[in-house]
Amino acid sequence: MAKKTFYIIISLIIAGIFVTFGIFLVQKNATNRVLDATLIVKSRQPGFEFWELLEKGAKEGAKEFGVNLTVDGAMSEEDTEGQVEAVRKAIASAPDMIILAAADRDALLPYAKEIREKGITLIIVDSGLSENVENCFVGTDNYEAAKRVGDAMGKAMDGKGRVAVISHSPQATTAQQRTAGFMRGIQNYPDMEIMGTYDIGDSTDRSYETTSEILRENPDITGLFATNQISAEGVSRAIKESGRDDIYFYAFDSSTVQNEALENGIVDGFAVQMPFNMGYMAVQAAVEAYDGTLRTTNIDTGFAFATKENMCEEEIQKLIYPFV
Amino acid sequence: MKKARAPKRISTIIILCFSLFMVVILILMSVVSYYYSYESMRGRTISDTEVILSQVGKNIGRYISNIESISGIINTNKDVMRYLEDPEAEDAGVTRANFRNFLNYLPQIDKNIVSIFIFDKENNPVYVPATLRMKENYDITQDEWYRNVEDYVTDIPTLTGTQVRTMTQGDNPWVISLSRRILNAATGEIIGTQLVELNYSAIDDILNDINLGSKGYIFIVDADGKMVYHPQLQLVYSGLKTERVKDVLGTSDTTLELRDENKLYNISDIPGTDFKMVGVTFLDEIVASSREMITLYIILTLLMALAAFIGSVQMARYVTKPLSRLELAVNEVEQGNLDANFAIRGTLETEKFAASLSSMISNVKQLMEQIVADQEMIRTSELKALQSQINPHFLYNTLDTIVWIAEESGSEKIKEITVALANYFRIVLSSGKDIISVRDEIEHVRNYLVIQKMRYETLDYKIEVSEEALALTMPKLILQPIVENAIYHGIKNNPDGGTIWVRGFVDKETLTFIIDDDGRGMRPHELRRVFEPGRKSAVRHGGVAMRNIRERIELYYGTEYGIAVESEYRKGTRVIVTLPARKRTDQDG
């Protein structure tokens, strides 16, 4: 046989050996891959169960998908500067992916763009940016959830009354979307009036003080809506201290304080988000986006509506009493 | 139409066969190794998991029975019993303080107990851990742990799977609880209920470190299908993870293969409980490790293929190289070289074959040489046979006697013819010498003609041979048969007789004889047959003689010399003989 053919076949077999060996190594390494990810939350304030759970979920996801997760963020949702600093630090450490909950929809945008330009996978969790520059958004459909709350409130109040909105930092998309959704829900009841939206930043105390003042100055007010856990806890305290039991109070997010308030009738209902799922799914989405297998740009993590009536049901219990 | 079968090279066949063989082996090995490694790993995984599960089951069972015995101690505590029997008793304050101290102390000696609660028969809390505060007016009958023992009249302990404890203020953990009725030792009447909450992390400690493969884990469900323990309970609760609890409760098998989820469930009961423990292993891990094995097998097979391929090529070469050298040698033979080299080294078969061929060809060579020699022999022996049949001395003596008698009786003619005959035979029978002088040959012809002239009186002849020609040599008995033909076929039957001219001359290197007769001549078709091999008609026309003469000349001198015949019917015949002009040498004898 021709020498040439001989060498071609020999090299083909040797190539086969190398390819198979390569496949073997890839097979071995596929399970050993570790990706670096940084999760930047809005608030690391102790007792802010929402972010604690989100972090927990993200860690669970990191464990499952082989991700080395670093968690960073400012101590307060209001501290945009602090979050920008955390993002800068994250970019400098050049991880494979960054999961960000934006404290300010505009202030964080250039950094988000920078993250994408550097080729880092960007997942936005919970709170978005004013432009969709991320690979994927993972979070609650806040507008829809708040609309449902507004509708429930309108129904409970027989479509009459004055309502105030106690909102956390207005720079966060969550606050804006929830306020807007809530108002849309209330609009179904033409006899209801929204007397104002009050920004309490990221402080339960400020929420408490603001609510107490509103209740003092507006005795005719019968409805209150709080946009997150921090604001809601302040409102609960204010209502309890005011001793008024004619106030219809609806809110977002559960916590130990809020659960008790629900049991005691201070809160009439709240939308329960799934922060644990959010964290977990954000990491999952990040890995999928990194691998290029992610087929969506928006993952709705869903919500539930907890009331005093359904809070004994196991499904709701599972959501409002976080498993620690 | 059938496709023509193209012959293939041996090396191609060997290598093709080998390649086919290798491919078959590769596929077979992959399939078999995949199947067997998968099956054996699956079996091993199952048995490993079973061992681990039974060990873990024992540990959990021990843990639970430990808790049960502690709850038994509580149930038989005299202070607890006395207080529950009669809370209004005088010393109730003292007994209460006593068992409070005791119960506060218990979680400290056993870390597996998180908290203990005791309720009286009206379900009012009698004992609550110091760090916890009951919610006001909390109705424990809505709690599952209570409902599980509500109908009991005995003090059998009951485990309730993970649920949230909602009866305390501010602190609502997920716990596994053991609840138990407290009975009056004497009457057996229910006097209260106790609740012992198990440390979830204790179970977590037992189970979390268990490795079933690199991804496998264990979960526990209770008889109602409620998840008691799961390493990712939060994910299960939030619906991100699901386990096929219904299938687990529904089956009596110890293994459950969930192909679509790539999971393998190993199910076992936890002794002393109605909990089922499920070990989850991942089929893709088994697949992955059997894949790893297959890739290893393939690498091995490929390595073998490489070696075998090189080997087969070498083998093919070893077989075919001598064969193609043989082919070359045979080609040479085909071209006419009978001395081609057949000394070929190779396999036994080829060497034998080459040797056979070689001896065959040398046989052929020998035979060919033999044929040449034989032909020559035949020519000479024809002559010699003729010579040997006559005893020359007897003949000569007789002829001498005839000459003597003729002389005595004065018959000149008899004497003349007898002398001519004697001379004629002297040439014919001159044994040993094939090459004689032209002079002798011509003399021979003359003697022959003398004799024939006696017989046919109408025959006339002329012999004109140059002196130069007479001095040369030539094979004997060339001219005489030609003259004989001329007489028998040309002149004999011609009533007017005829003349024969025999002329000889030398032109450059060629000695030419021209024998003419003016006899009958030949028709063209007769002329064409002159040189044809022996047939009756040919004999009649002297064919045998002519052919014989031509062959003899060619044998001696090659094909550029020979004999030519021209004839015209009723005019005569001319025969031209050409020979090389050769002088007598010693070799001619």
Short mmCIF file of C-alpha atoms in Angstrom, two decimals, chain B residues 110-381:
data_model
loop_
_atom_site.label_atom_id
_atom_site.label_comp_id
_atom_site.label_asym_id
_atom_site.label_seq_id
_atom_site.Cartn_x
_atom_site.Cartn_y
_atom_site.Cartn_z
CA ASP B 110 -29.24 16.24 75.17
CA LYS B 111 -28.37 18.58 72.33
CA ASN B 112 -30.84 16.81 70.08
CA ILE B 113 -33.77 18.36 71.89
CA VAL B 114 -34.64 21.88 70.88
CA SER B 115 -37.55 22.58 73.16
CA ILE B 116 -40.14 20.86 75.31
CA PHE B 117 -43.75 21.89 75.79
CA ILE B 118 -46.30 20.44 78.19
CA PHE B 119 -50.02 21.10 78.01
CA ASP B 120 -52.71 20.09 80.48
CA LYS B 121 -55.85 18.23 79.51
CA GLU B 122 -57.55 21.53 78.62
CA ASN B 123 -54.65 22.15 76.27
CA ASN B 124 -53.36 25.10 78.25
CA PRO B 125 -49.59 25.43 78.34
CA VAL B 126 -48.14 24.13 81.55
CA TYR B 127 -44.54 24.30 80.55
CA VAL B 128 -42.94 26.46 77.85
CA PRO B 129 -39.19 26.92 77.54
CA ALA B 130 -38.00 30.01 79.33
CA THR B 131 -36.76 31.67 76.14
CA LEU B 132 -40.12 31.36 74.37
CA ARG B 133 -43.44 33.10 74.80
CA MET B 134 -46.71 31.52 73.77
CA LYS B 135 -49.10 33.56 71.72
CA GLU B 136 -52.12 34.56 73.72
CA ASN B 137 -55.14 32.30 73.32
CA TYR B 138 -53.34 30.07 70.88
CA ASP B 139 -55.35 26.99 70.02
CA ILE B 140 -52.98 24.05 69.77
CA THR B 141 -55.66 21.76 68.38
CA GLN B 142 -55.08 23.34 64.96
CA ASP B 143 -51.50 22.11 65.00
CA GLU B 144 -50.69 18.87 63.26
CA TRP B 145 -48.54 17.42 66.00
CA TYR B 146 -51.55 17.68 68.30
CA ARG B 147 -54.02 16.34 65.81
CA ASN B 148 -51.77 13.31 65.33
CA VAL B 149 -52.23 12.24 68.99
CA GLU B 150 -55.68 13.73 69.58
CA ASP B 151 -57.49 10.42 69.30
CA TYR B 152 -54.92 8.43 71.26
CA VAL B 153 -55.83 6.95 74.57
CA THR B 154 -52.38 5.46 75.07
CA ASP B 155 -49.10 7.27 75.41
CA ILE B 156 -47.58 6.03 72.15
CA PRO B 157 -45.17 8.66 70.89
CA THR B 158 -45.86 10.05 67.43
CA LEU B 159 -43.49 11.85 65.14
CA THR B 160 -44.73 14.67 63.00
CA GLY B 161 -42.75 15.72 59.97
CA THR B 162 -41.33 19.13 59.47
CA GLN B 163 -43.82 21.93 60.14
CA VAL B 164 -43.63 25.50 61.27
CA ARG B 165 -44.17 26.19 64.92
CA THR B 166 -46.63 29.04 64.97
CA MET B 167 -47.69 28.95 68.60
CA THR B 168 -44.80 31.07 69.86
CA GLN B 169 -44.32 34.75 69.42
CA GLY B 170 -41.65 36.00 67.06
CA ASP B 171 -39.82 32.71 66.79
CA ASN B 172 -41.33 30.39 64.21
CA PRO B 173 -38.85 27.72 63.19
CA TRP B 174 -39.55 24.62 61.12
CA VAL B 175 -39.32 21.61 63.41
CA ILE B 176 -39.86 17.87 63.63
CA SER B 177 -41.89 17.07 66.66
CA LEU B 178 -42.56 14.13 68.87
CA SER B 179 -45.89 14.42 70.62
CA ARG B 180 -47.28 12.12 73.26
CA ARG B 181 -50.23 11.90 75.56
CA ILE B 182 -49.52 11.93 79.31
CA LEU B 183 -51.58 9.38 81.23
CA ASN B 184 -52.44 9.00 84.83
CA ALA B 185 -50.28 6.10 85.95
CA ALA B 186 -53.06 4.65 88.04
CA THR B 187 -56.20 5.24 86.03
CA GLY B 188 -54.78 5.49 82.53
CA GLU B 189 -56.80 8.63 82.00
CA ILE B 190 -55.37 11.37 79.79
CA ILE B 191 -54.06 14.19 81.87
CA GLY B 192 -52.04 16.15 79.37
CA THR B 193 -49.91 16.26 76.23
CA GLN B 194 -46.23 16.74 75.79
CA LEU B 195 -44.38 18.01 72.74
CA VAL B 196 -40.67 17.49 72.22
CA GLU B 197 -39.13 19.29 69.28
CA LEU B 198 -36.22 17.61 67.65
CA ASN B 199 -33.18 19.43 66.60
CA TYR B 200 -33.49 19.56 62.84
CA SER B 201 -29.81 20.18 62.47
CA ALA B 202 -29.13 16.87 64.24
CA ILE B 203 -30.83 15.02 61.41
CA ASP B 204 -29.16 17.40 59.02
CA ASP B 205 -25.83 16.47 60.62
CA ILE B 206 -26.54 12.79 60.16
CA LEU B 207 -27.73 13.14 56.59
CA ASN B 208 -25.97 16.10 55.11
CA ASP B 209 -22.54 14.54 55.21
CA ILE B 210 -23.73 11.42 53.45
CA ASN B 211 -22.38 11.32 49.97
CA LEU B 212 -24.25 9.30 47.41
CA GLY B 213 -22.03 9.89 44.44
CA SER B 214 -21.06 13.52 44.13
CA LYS B 215 -24.58 14.88 43.71
CA GLY B 216 -26.72 12.31 45.48
CA TYR B 217 -28.56 12.98 48.71
CA ILE B 218 -31.11 11.53 51.11
CA PHE B 219 -34.58 12.78 51.89
CA ILE B 220 -37.21 11.59 54.33
CA VAL B 221 -40.97 11.67 53.94
CA ASP B 222 -43.64 10.73 56.42
CA ALA B 223 -46.53 8.39 55.75
CA ASP B 224 -48.68 11.28 54.49
CA GLY B 225 -46.07 12.23 51.94
CA LYS B 226 -44.96 15.31 53.80
CA MET B 227 -41.32 16.11 53.49
CA VAL B 228 -39.62 15.53 56.83
CA TYR B 229 -36.11 16.15 55.73
CA HIS B 230 -34.58 17.29 52.50
CA PRO B 231 -31.15 18.87 52.09
CA GLN B 232 -32.77 21.50 49.91
CA LEU B 233 -36.01 21.78 51.79
CA GLN B 234 -36.34 25.44 50.92
CA LEU B 235 -36.13 24.58 47.21
CA VAL B 236 -38.70 21.87 47.65
CA TYR B 237 -41.00 24.24 49.54
CA SER B 238 -40.65 26.92 46.94
CA GLY B 239 -41.42 24.43 44.20
CA LEU B 240 -38.06 24.69 42.48
CA LYS B 241 -37.32 21.09 43.34
CA THR B 242 -39.81 18.30 43.39
CA GLU B 243 -39.47 14.73 44.53
CA ARG B 244 -41.74 11.95 43.37
CA VAL B 245 -43.18 11.42 46.83
CA LYS B 246 -46.35 9.80 45.54
CA ASP B 247 -44.33 7.19 43.66
CA VAL B 248 -42.24 6.54 46.76
CA LEU B 249 -45.33 5.93 48.90
CA GLY B 250 -47.03 3.97 46.18
CA THR B 251 -44.32 1.45 45.54
CA SER B 252 -43.28 -1.57 47.53
CA ASP B 253 -39.98 -1.88 45.67
CA THR B 254 -36.81 -0.73 47.27
CA THR B 255 -35.57 0.92 44.13
CA LEU B 256 -37.31 3.30 41.81
CA GLU B 257 -35.71 4.43 38.61
CA LEU B 258 -36.84 7.79 37.31
CA ARG B 259 -35.40 7.83 33.84
CA ASP B 260 -36.94 11.17 32.85
CA GLU B 261 -35.42 12.88 35.89
CA ASN B 262 -32.21 10.88 35.69
CA LYS B 263 -32.63 9.81 39.29
CA LEU B 264 -32.51 6.53 41.07
CA TYR B 265 -34.45 6.25 44.33
CA ASN B 266 -33.43 3.77 47.00
CA ILE B 267 -36.27 3.50 49.45
CA SER B 268 -36.04 2.14 52.98
CA ASP B 269 -38.04 2.46 56.15
CA ILE B 270 -36.63 4.13 59.22
CA PRO B 271 -37.03 1.64 62.05
CA GLY B 272 -39.42 2.70 64.76
CA THR B 273 -41.18 5.30 62.61
CA ASP B 274 -43.52 5.44 59.66
CA PHE B 275 -41.00 7.57 57.82
CA LYS B 276 -39.53 6.48 54.57
CA MET B 277 -35.98 7.39 53.77
CA VAL B 278 -35.04 7.80 50.15
CA GLY B 279 -31.50 7.81 48.86
CA VAL B 280 -31.28 9.69 45.61
CA THR B 281 -28.48 8.91 43.20
CA PHE B 282 -28.06 10.39 39.78
CA LEU B 283 -28.13 8.10 36.81
CA ASP B 284 -26.13 10.57 34.76
CA GLU B 285 -23.30 10.18 37.25
CA ILE B 286 -23.40 6.45 36.64
CA VAL B 287 -23.66 7.19 32.95
CA ALA B 288 -20.83 9.71 33.20
CA SER B 289 -18.53 7.31 34.96
CA SER B 290 -19.45 4.51 32.58
CA ARG B 291 -18.85 6.99 29.75
CA GLU B 292 -15.46 7.68 31.22
CA MET B 293 -14.83 3.98 31.21
CA ILE B 294 -15.97 3.74 27.62
CA THR B 295 -13.67 6.53 26.53
CA LEU B 296 -10.87 4.70 28.28
CA TYR B 297 -11.89 1.53 26.47
CA ILE B 298 -11.97 3.39 23.18
CA ILE B 299 -8.51 4.85 23.78
CA LEU B 300 -7.25 1.38 24.58
CA THR B 301 -8.91 -0.07 21.52
CA LEU B 302 -7.52 2.70 19.34
CA LEU B 303 -4.05 2.07 20.73
CA MET B 304 -4.50 -1.58 19.91
CA ALA B 305 -5.82 -0.59 16.51
CA LEU B 306 -2.71 1.48 15.92
CA ALA B 307 -0.46 -1.39 16.85
CA ALA B 308 -2.54 -3.87 14.89
CA PHE B 309 -2.64 -1.60 11.87
CA ILE B 310 1.11 -1.15 11.79
CA GLY B 311 1.41 -4.88 12.37
CA SER B 312 -0.99 -5.72 9.58
CA VAL B 313 0.78 -3.40 7.18
CA GLN B 314 4.08 -5.02 8.10
CA MET B 315 2.48 -8.43 7.69
CA ALA B 316 1.00 -7.47 4.32
CA ARG B 317 4.40 -6.18 3.30
CA TYR B 318 6.10 -9.36 4.43
CA VAL B 319 3.65 -11.39 2.41
CA THR B 320 3.43 -9.24 -0.68
CA LYS B 321 6.98 -7.98 -1.09
CA PRO B 322 8.42 -11.40 -2.12
CA LEU B 323 5.32 -11.89 -4.23
CA SER B 324 5.87 -8.70 -6.16
CA ARG B 325 9.55 -9.57 -6.57
CA LEU B 326 8.39 -12.92 -7.89
CA GLU B 327 6.06 -11.07 -10.23
CA LEU B 328 9.02 -9.01 -11.51
CA ALA B 329 11.08 -12.14 -12.09
CA VAL B 330 8.22 -13.84 -13.92
CA ASN B 331 7.78 -10.72 -16.05
CA GLU B 332 11.44 -10.96 -17.00
CA VAL B 333 10.96 -14.57 -17.98
CA GLU B 334 8.00 -13.51 -20.04
CA GLN B 335 10.29 -11.05 -21.83
CA GLY B 336 12.58 -13.95 -22.69
CA ASN B 337 15.21 -13.81 -20.00
CA LEU B 338 15.29 -17.34 -18.69
CA ASP B 339 18.13 -16.43 -16.31
CA ALA B 340 15.93 -14.13 -14.17
CA ASN B 341 16.75 -14.13 -10.48
CA PHE B 342 14.41 -16.34 -8.49
CA ALA B 343 16.43 -16.36 -5.29
CA ILE B 344 13.67 -14.64 -3.30
CA ARG B 345 13.49 -14.60 0.51
CA GLY B 346 10.09 -14.40 2.14
CA THR B 347 7.44 -16.65 3.57
CA LEU B 348 7.79 -20.39 3.28
CA GLU B 349 5.05 -20.55 0.65
CA THR B 350 6.57 -17.90 -1.57
CA GLU B 351 10.03 -19.32 -1.19
CA LYS B 352 8.74 -22.75 -2.16
CA PHE B 353 6.78 -21.26 -4.99
CA ALA B 354 9.78 -19.28 -6.22
CA ALA B 355 11.95 -22.38 -6.01
CA SER B 356 9.39 -24.40 -7.99
CA LEU B 357 9.10 -21.66 -10.59
CA SER B 358 12.86 -21.38 -10.76
CA SER B 359 13.34 -25.10 -11.32
CA MET B 360 10.48 -25.11 -13.80
CA ILE B 361 12.04 -22.32 -15.79
CA SER B 362 15.46 -23.95 -15.74
CA ASN B 363 13.71 -27.09 -16.98
CA VAL B 364 12.15 -25.07 -19.77
CA LYS B 365 15.56 -23.66 -20.58
CA GLN B 366 17.08 -27.10 -20.62
CA LEU B 367 14.26 -28.41 -22.76
CA MET B 368 14.69 -25.60 -25.23
CA GLU B 369 18.39 -26.28 -25.48
CA GLN B 370 17.57 -29.94 -25.78
CA ILE B 371 15.20 -29.25 -28.64
CA VAL B 372 17.86 -27.28 -30.54
CA ALA B 373 20.38 -30.03 -29.98
CA ASP B 374 17.87 -32.71 -30.90
CA GLN B 375 16.97 -31.00 -34.12
CA GLU B 376 20.61 -30.91 -35.10
CA MET B 377 20.99 -34.51 -34.09
CA ILE B 378 18.02 -35.48 -36.21
CA ARG B 379 19.53 -33.79 -39.24
CA THR B 380 22.90 -35.40 -38.84
CA SER B 381 21.54 -38.75 -37.85
#
